[in-house]
CSV table of C-alpha atoms (C1' of nucleotides) in Angstrom, one decimal:
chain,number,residue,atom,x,y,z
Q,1,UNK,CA,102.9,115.4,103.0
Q,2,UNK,CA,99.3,114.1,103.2
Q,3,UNK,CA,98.2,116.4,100.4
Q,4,UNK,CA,100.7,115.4,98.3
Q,5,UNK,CA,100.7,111.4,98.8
Q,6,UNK,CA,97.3,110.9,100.2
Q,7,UNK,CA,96.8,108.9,103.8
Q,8,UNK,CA,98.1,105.8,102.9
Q,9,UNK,CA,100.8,107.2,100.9
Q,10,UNK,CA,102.3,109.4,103.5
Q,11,UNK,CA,104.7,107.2,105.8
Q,12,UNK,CA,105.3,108.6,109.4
Q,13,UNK,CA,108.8,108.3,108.2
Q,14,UNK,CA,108.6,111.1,105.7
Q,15,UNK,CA,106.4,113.6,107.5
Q,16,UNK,CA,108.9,113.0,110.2
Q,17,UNK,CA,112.0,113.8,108.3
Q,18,UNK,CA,109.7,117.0,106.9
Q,19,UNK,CA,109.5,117.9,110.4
Q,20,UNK,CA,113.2,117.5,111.4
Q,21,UNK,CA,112.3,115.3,114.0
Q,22,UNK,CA,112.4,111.4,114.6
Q,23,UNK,CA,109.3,109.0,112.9
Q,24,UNK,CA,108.9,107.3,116.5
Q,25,UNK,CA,108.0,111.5,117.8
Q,26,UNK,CA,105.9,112.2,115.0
Q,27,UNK,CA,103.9,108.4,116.3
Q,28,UNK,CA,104.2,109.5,119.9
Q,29,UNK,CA,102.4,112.9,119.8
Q,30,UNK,CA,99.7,112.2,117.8
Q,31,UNK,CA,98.9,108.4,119.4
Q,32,UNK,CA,98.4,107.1,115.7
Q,33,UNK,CA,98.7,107.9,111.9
Q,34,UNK,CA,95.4,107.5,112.2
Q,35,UNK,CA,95.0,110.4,114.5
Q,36,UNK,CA,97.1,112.5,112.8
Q,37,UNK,CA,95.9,112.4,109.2
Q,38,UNK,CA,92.2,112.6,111.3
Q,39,UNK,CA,93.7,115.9,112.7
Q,40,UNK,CA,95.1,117.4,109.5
Q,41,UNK,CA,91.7,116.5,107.5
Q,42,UNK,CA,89.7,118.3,110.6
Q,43,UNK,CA,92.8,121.2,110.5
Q,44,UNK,CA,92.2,122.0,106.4
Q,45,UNK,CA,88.6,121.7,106.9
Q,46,UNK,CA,88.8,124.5,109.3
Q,47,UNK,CA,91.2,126.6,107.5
Q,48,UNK,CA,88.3,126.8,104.9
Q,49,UNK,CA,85.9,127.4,106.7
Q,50,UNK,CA,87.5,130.3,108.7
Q,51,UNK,CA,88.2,131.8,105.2
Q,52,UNK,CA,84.9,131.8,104.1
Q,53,UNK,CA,83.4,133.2,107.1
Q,54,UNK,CA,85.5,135.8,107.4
Q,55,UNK,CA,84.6,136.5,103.7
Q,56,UNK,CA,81.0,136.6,104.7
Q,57,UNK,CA,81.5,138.6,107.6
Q,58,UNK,CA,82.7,141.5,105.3
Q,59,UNK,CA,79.6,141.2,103.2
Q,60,UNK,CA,77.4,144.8,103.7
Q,61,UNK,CA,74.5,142.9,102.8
Q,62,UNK,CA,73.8,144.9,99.5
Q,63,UNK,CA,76.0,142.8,97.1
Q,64,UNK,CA,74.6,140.8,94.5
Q,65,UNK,CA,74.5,137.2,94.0
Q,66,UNK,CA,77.8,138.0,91.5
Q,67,UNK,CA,79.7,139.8,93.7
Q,68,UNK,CA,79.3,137.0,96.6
Q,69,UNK,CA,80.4,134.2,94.4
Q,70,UNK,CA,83.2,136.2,93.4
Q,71,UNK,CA,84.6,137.3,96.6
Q,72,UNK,CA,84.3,133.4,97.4
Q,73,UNK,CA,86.3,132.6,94.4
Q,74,UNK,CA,88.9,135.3,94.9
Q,75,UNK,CA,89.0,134.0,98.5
Q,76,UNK,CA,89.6,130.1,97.3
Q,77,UNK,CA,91.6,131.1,94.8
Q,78,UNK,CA,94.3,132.5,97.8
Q,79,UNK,CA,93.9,129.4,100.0
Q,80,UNK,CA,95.3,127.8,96.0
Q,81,UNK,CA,98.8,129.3,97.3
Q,82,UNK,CA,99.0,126.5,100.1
Q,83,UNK,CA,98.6,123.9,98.4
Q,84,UNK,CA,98.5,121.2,101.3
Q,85,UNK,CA,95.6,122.2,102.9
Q,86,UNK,CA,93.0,121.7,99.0
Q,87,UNK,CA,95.1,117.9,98.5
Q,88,UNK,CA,94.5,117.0,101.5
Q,89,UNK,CA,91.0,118.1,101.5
Q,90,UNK,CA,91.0,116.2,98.4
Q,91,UNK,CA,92.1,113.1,99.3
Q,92,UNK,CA,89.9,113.2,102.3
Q,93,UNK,CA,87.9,113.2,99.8
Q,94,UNK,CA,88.3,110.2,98.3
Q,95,UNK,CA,88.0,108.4,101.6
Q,96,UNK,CA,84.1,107.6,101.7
Q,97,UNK,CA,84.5,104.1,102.0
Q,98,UNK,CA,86.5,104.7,105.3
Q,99,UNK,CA,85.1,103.9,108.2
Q,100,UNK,CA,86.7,106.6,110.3
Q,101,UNK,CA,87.6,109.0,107.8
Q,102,UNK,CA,84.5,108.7,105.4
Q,103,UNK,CA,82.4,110.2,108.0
Q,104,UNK,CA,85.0,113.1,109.0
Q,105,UNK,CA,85.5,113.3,104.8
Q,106,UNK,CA,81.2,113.9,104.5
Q,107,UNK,CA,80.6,116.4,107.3
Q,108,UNK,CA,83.6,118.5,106.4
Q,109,UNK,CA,82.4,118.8,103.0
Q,110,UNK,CA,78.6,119.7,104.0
Q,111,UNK,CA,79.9,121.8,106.6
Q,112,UNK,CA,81.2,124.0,103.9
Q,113,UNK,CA,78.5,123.9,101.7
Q,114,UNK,CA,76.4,124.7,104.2
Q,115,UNK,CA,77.9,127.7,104.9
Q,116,UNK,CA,77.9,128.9,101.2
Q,117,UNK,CA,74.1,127.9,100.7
Q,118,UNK,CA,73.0,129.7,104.4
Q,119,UNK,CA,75.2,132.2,105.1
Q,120,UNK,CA,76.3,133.3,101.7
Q,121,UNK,CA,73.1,133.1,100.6
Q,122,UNK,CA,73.7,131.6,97.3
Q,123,UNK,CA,71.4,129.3,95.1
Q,124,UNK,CA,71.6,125.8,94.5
Q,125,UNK,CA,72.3,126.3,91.4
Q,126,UNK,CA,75.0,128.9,91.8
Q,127,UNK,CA,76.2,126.9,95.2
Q,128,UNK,CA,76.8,124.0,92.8
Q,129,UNK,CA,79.0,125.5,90.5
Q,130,UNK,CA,80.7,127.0,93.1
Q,131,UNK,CA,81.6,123.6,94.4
Q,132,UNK,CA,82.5,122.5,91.1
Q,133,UNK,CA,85.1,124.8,89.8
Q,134,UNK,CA,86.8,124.3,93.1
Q,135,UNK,CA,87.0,120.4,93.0
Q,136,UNK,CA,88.2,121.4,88.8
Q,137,UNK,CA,90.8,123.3,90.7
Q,138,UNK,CA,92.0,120.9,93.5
Q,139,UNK,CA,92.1,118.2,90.5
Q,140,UNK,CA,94.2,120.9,88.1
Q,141,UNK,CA,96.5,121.1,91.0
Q,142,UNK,CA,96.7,117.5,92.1
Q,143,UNK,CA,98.0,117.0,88.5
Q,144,UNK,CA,100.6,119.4,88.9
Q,145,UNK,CA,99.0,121.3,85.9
Q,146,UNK,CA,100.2,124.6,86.5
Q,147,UNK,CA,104.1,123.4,86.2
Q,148,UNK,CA,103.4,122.0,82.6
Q,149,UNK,CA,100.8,124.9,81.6
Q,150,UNK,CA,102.9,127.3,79.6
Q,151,UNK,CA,103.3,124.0,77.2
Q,152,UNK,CA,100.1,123.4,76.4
Q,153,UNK,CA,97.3,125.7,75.7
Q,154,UNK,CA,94.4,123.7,76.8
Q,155,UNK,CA,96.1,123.5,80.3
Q,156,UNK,CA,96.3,127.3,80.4
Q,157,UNK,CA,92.5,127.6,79.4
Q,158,UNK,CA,91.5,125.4,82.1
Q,159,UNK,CA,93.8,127.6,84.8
Q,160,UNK,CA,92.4,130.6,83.5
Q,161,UNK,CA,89.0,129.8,83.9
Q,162,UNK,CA,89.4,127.8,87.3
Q,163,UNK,CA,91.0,131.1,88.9
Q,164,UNK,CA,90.2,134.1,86.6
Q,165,UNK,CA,93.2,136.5,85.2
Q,166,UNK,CA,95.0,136.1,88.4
Q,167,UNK,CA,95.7,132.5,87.6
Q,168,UNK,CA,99.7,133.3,87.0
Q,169,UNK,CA,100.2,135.4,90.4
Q,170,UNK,CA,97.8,132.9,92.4
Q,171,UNK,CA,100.1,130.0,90.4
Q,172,UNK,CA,103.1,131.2,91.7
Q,173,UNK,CA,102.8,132.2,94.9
Q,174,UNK,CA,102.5,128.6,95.6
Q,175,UNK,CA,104.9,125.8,95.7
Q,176,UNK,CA,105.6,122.4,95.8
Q,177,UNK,CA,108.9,122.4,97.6
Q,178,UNK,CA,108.8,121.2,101.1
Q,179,UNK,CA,107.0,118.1,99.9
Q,180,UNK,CA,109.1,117.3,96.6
Q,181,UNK,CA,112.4,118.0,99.0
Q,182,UNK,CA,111.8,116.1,101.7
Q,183,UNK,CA,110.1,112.9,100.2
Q,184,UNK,CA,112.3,110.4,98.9
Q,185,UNK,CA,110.7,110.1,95.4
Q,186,UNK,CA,109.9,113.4,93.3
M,1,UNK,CA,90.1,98.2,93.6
M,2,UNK,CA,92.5,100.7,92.7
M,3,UNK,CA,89.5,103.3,92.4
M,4,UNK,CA,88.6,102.3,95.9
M,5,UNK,CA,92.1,102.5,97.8
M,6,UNK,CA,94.4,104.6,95.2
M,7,UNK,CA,97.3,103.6,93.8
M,8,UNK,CA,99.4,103.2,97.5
M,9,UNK,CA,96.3,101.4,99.1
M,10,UNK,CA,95.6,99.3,96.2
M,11,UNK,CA,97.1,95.9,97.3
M,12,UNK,CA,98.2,93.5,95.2
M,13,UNK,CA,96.8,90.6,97.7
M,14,UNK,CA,93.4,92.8,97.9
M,15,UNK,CA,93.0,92.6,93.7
M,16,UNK,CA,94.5,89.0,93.6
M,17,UNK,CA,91.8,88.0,96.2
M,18,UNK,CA,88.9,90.4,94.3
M,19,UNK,CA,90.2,88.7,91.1
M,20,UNK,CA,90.1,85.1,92.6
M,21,UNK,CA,93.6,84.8,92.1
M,22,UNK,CA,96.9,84.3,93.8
M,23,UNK,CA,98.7,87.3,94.5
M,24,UNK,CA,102.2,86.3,93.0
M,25,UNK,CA,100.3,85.9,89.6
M,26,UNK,CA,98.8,89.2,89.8
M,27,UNK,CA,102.4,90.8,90.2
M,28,UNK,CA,103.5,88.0,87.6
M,29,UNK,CA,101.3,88.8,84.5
M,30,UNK,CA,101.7,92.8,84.8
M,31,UNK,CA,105.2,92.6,86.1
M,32,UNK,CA,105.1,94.9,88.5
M,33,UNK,CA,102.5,96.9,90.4
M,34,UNK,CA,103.6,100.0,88.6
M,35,UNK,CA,102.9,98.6,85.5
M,36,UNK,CA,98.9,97.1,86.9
M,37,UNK,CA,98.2,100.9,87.7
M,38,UNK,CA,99.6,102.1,84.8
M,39,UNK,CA,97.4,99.9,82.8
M,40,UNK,CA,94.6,100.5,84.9
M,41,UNK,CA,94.8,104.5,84.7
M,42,UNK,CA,95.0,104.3,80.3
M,43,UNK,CA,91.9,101.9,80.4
M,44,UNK,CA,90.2,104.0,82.5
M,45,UNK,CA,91.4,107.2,80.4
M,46,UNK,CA,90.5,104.7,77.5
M,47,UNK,CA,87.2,103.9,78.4
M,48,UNK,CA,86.1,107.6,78.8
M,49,UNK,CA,87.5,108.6,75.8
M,50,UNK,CA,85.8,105.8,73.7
M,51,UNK,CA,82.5,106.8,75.2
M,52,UNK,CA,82.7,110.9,74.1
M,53,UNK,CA,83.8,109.8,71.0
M,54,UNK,CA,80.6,107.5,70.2
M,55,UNK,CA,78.5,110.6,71.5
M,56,UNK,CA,80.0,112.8,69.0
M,57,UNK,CA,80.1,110.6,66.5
M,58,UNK,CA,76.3,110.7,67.1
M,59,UNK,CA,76.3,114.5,65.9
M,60,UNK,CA,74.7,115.4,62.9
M,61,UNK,CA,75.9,119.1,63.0
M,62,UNK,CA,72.9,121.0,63.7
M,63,UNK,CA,72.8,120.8,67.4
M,64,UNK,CA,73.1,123.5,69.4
M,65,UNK,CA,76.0,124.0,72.4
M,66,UNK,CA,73.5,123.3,75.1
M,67,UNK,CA,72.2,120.0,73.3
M,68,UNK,CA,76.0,118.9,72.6
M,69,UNK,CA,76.7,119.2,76.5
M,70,UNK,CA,73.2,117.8,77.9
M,71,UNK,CA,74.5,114.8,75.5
M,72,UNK,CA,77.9,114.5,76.4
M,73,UNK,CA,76.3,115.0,80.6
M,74,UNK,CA,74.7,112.0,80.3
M,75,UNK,CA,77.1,110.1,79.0
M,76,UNK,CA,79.4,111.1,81.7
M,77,UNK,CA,76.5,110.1,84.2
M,78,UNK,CA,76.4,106.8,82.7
M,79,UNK,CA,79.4,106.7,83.3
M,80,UNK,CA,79.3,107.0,86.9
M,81,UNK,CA,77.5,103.6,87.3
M,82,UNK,CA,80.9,102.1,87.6
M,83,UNK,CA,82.9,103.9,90.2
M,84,UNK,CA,85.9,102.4,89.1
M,85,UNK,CA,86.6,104.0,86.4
M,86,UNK,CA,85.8,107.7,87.2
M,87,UNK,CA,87.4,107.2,90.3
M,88,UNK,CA,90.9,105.3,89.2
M,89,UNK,CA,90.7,108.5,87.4
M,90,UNK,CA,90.5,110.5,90.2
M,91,UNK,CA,93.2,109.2,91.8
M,92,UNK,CA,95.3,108.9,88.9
M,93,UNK,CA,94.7,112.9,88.8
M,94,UNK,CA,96.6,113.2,92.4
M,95,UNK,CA,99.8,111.7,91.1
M,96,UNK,CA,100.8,115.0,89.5
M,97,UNK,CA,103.9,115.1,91.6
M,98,UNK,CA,105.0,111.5,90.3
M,99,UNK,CA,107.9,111.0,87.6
M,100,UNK,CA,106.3,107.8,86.3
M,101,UNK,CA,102.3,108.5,86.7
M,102,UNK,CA,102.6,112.3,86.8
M,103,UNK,CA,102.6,112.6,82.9
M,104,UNK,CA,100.4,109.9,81.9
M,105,UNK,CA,97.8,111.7,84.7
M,106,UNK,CA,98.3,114.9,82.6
M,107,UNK,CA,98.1,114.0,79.1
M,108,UNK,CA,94.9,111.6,79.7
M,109,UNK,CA,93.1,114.6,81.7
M,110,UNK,CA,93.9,116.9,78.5
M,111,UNK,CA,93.1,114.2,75.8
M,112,UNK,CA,89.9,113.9,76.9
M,113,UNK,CA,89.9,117.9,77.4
M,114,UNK,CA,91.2,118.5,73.7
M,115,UNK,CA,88.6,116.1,72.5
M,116,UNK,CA,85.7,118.0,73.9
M,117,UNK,CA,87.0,121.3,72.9
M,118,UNK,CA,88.0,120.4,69.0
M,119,UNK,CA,85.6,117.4,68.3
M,120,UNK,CA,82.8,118.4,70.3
M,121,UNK,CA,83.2,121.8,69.8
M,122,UNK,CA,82.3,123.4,72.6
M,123,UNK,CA,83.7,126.7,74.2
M,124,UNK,CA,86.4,127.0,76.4
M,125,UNK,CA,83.6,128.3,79.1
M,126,UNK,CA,81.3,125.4,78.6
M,127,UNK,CA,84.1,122.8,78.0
M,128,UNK,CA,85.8,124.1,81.3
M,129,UNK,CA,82.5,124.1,83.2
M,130,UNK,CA,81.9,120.5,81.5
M,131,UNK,CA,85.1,119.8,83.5
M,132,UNK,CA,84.1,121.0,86.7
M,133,UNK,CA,81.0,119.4,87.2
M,134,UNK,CA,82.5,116.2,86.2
M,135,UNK,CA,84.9,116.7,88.6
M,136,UNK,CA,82.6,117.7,90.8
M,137,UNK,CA,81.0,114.1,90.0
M,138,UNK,CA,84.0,112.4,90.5
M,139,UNK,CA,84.3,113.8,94.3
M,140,UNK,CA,80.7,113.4,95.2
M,141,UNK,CA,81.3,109.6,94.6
M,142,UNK,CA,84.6,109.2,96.4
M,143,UNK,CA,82.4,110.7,99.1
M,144,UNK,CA,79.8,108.2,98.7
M,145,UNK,CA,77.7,111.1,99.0
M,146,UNK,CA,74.9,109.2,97.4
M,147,UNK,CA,74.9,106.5,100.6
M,148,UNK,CA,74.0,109.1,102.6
M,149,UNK,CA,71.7,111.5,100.2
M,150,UNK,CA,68.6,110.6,102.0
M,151,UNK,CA,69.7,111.8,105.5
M,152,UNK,CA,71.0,115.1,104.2
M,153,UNK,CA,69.1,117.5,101.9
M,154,UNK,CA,72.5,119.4,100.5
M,155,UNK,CA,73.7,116.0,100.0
M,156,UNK,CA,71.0,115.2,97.4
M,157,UNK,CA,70.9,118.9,96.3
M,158,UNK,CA,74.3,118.4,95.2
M,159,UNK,CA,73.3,115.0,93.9
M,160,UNK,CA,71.0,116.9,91.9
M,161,UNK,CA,72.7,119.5,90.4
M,162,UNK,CA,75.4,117.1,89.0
M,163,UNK,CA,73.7,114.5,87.5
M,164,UNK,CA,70.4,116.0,86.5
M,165,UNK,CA,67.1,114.6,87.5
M,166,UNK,CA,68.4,110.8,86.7
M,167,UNK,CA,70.2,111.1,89.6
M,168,UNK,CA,69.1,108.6,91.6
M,169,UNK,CA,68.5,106.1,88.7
M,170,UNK,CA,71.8,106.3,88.2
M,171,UNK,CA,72.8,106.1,91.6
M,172,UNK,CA,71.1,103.1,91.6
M,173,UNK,CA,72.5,101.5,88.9
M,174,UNK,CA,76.3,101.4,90.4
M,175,UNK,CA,77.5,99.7,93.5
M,176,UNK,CA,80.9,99.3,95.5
M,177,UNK,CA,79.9,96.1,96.3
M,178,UNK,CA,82.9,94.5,94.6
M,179,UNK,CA,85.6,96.7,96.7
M,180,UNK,CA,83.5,96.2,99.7
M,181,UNK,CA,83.3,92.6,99.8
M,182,UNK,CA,87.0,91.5,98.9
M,183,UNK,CA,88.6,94.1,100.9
M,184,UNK,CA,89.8,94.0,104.2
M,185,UNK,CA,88.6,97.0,105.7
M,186,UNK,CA,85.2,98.0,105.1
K,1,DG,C1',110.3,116.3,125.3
K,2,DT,C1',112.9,113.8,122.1
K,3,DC,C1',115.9,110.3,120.7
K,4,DT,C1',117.7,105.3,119.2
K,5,DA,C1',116.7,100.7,118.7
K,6,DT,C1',113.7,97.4,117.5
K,7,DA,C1',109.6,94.5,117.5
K,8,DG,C1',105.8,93.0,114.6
K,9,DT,C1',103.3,93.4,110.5
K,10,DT,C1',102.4,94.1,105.7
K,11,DC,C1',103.8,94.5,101.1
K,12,DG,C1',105.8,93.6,96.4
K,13,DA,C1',108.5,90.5,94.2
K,14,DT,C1',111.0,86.2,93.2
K,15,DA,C1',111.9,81.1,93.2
K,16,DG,C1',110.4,76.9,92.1
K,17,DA,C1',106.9,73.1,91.7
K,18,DC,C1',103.1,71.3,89.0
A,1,DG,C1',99.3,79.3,83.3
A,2,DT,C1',98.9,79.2,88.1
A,3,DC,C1',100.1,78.0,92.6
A,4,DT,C1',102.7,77.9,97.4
A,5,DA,C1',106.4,79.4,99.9
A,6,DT,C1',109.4,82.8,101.1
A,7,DC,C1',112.7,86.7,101.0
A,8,DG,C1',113.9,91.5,101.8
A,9,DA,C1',112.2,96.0,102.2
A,10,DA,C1',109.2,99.3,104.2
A,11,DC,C1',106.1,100.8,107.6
A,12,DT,C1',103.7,101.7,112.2
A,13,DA,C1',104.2,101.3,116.8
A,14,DT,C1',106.4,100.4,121.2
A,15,DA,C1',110.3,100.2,124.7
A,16,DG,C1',113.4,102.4,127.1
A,17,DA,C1',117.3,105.8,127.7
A,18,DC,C1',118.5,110.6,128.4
DNA sequence: GTCTATAGTTCGATAGAC
DNA sequence: GTCTATCGAACTATAGAC
């Protein structure tokens, strides 16, 4: 719910009804909205992390600089299929001028760079564009992009390039159905 | 304001008061808060536009790819000396899932696209690598990654690698201090 | 552990004066 | 054109029952 309509956006009252359970529960277990959103922006930070480090466990220690970035991608590119935890990366994102989340929204982001430059071992350079293509990515699918992407060829090009020829299997193996079903407005 | 706080967090009392007006005139002259984003998001879209445009129409023919994107770089990270543009657009590119803003966040995100493919003629790999960083950009400020660059070497490496080695001229040149001083919450 | 009911606040929008 | 005052809805959080 967060991913989709950002912390201010998503009411206790929807992520409640989500849930099957009461908005006064949902306030109750987690102390705050505050908390919560806190916990869900700490919860997709870690889901990324975990991904990549298990990537990087796997690496031999031969592979080229090419082959790193690309088992990286492949591995981003899966974490595409759950689209909650990238949005609501993303608009942790956007939450620098916070004074509790902007914080949180920094370190998470560094954290995972960090681990790309060090234990991945890429370059700036290559680190960079990493980073890049995956924010073009989380934007592509904050616009819903994929849904309208068989229209327009210019929306296909930038799919295709964000996630390589698997951009139609990644696609849809995703959805946007508990969010647009549970939420009032679609 | 709406770059600051999205379209959800972007109250009409915090613009009135930025604005130095009442907040029933704010909601009065645009009609609705619906229709103030809405007008906010196509200036925004607008404004980016207009300033590609006046780069290419700067071409004389004979530059190469890399000299039409080093161009068409710096105007982006020109652009980034107002944050409120490049981040209304950012947050108009997470409304994918709305009815109202959903298609206006699409078809600005592909104008802009179509005119750096066809008029600037660049590849679909540069153009969609154009995007990223931009993107890239884009996050970085609603981060305020560049409050903190000094503290944290990746920070500026990132820094770095988006804007070129203007980047902390052009840092320099933007401020939130608007947002920051008429809204509530710091 | 989970609910209903509701208090208290904030927000967008409207009414009406000047 | 712009304001003050205010209404009704939506939201977070709390109280209290089971």
């Amino acid at each position: 719910m967060f991913g989709e309509r950002g912390y201010v956006g998503g009411t206790t009252d929807a992520i409640a009804r989500a849930a099957g359970i009461s908005q006064a529960y949902v306030v109750r277990t987690f102390g705050s909205k505050e908390s919560l959103f806190f916990a869900a922006g700490q919860r997709a930070a870690d889901h990324v992390e975990a991904v990549f480090r298990e990537v990087i466990e796997g690496f031999t220690g031969d592979e080229s600089a090419d082959e790193r970035e690309r088992r990286l991608g492949e591995a981003y590119g899966a974490l595409v299929a759950d689209r909650g935890v990238l949005l609501t990366l993303m608009h942790l994102f956007t939450l620098g001028h916070d004074t509790v989340f902007g914080p949180l929204a920094r370190e998470s982001f560094l954290r995972i760079y960090e681990i790309v430059r060090d234990d991945a071992h890429m370059s700036p350079e290559a680190a960079s564009l990493f980073f890049a293509r995956g924010m073009l990515i989380n934007t592509l699918m904050g616009l819903r992009m994929p849904e309208v992407e068989s229209d327009q060829p210019y929306a296909h090009e930038l799919m295709f390039f964000g996630l390589g020829d698997k951009c139609h299997e990644i696609m849809e193996s995703g959805t946007y159905a508990l969010a647009d079903a549970e939420a009032g407005r679609v």
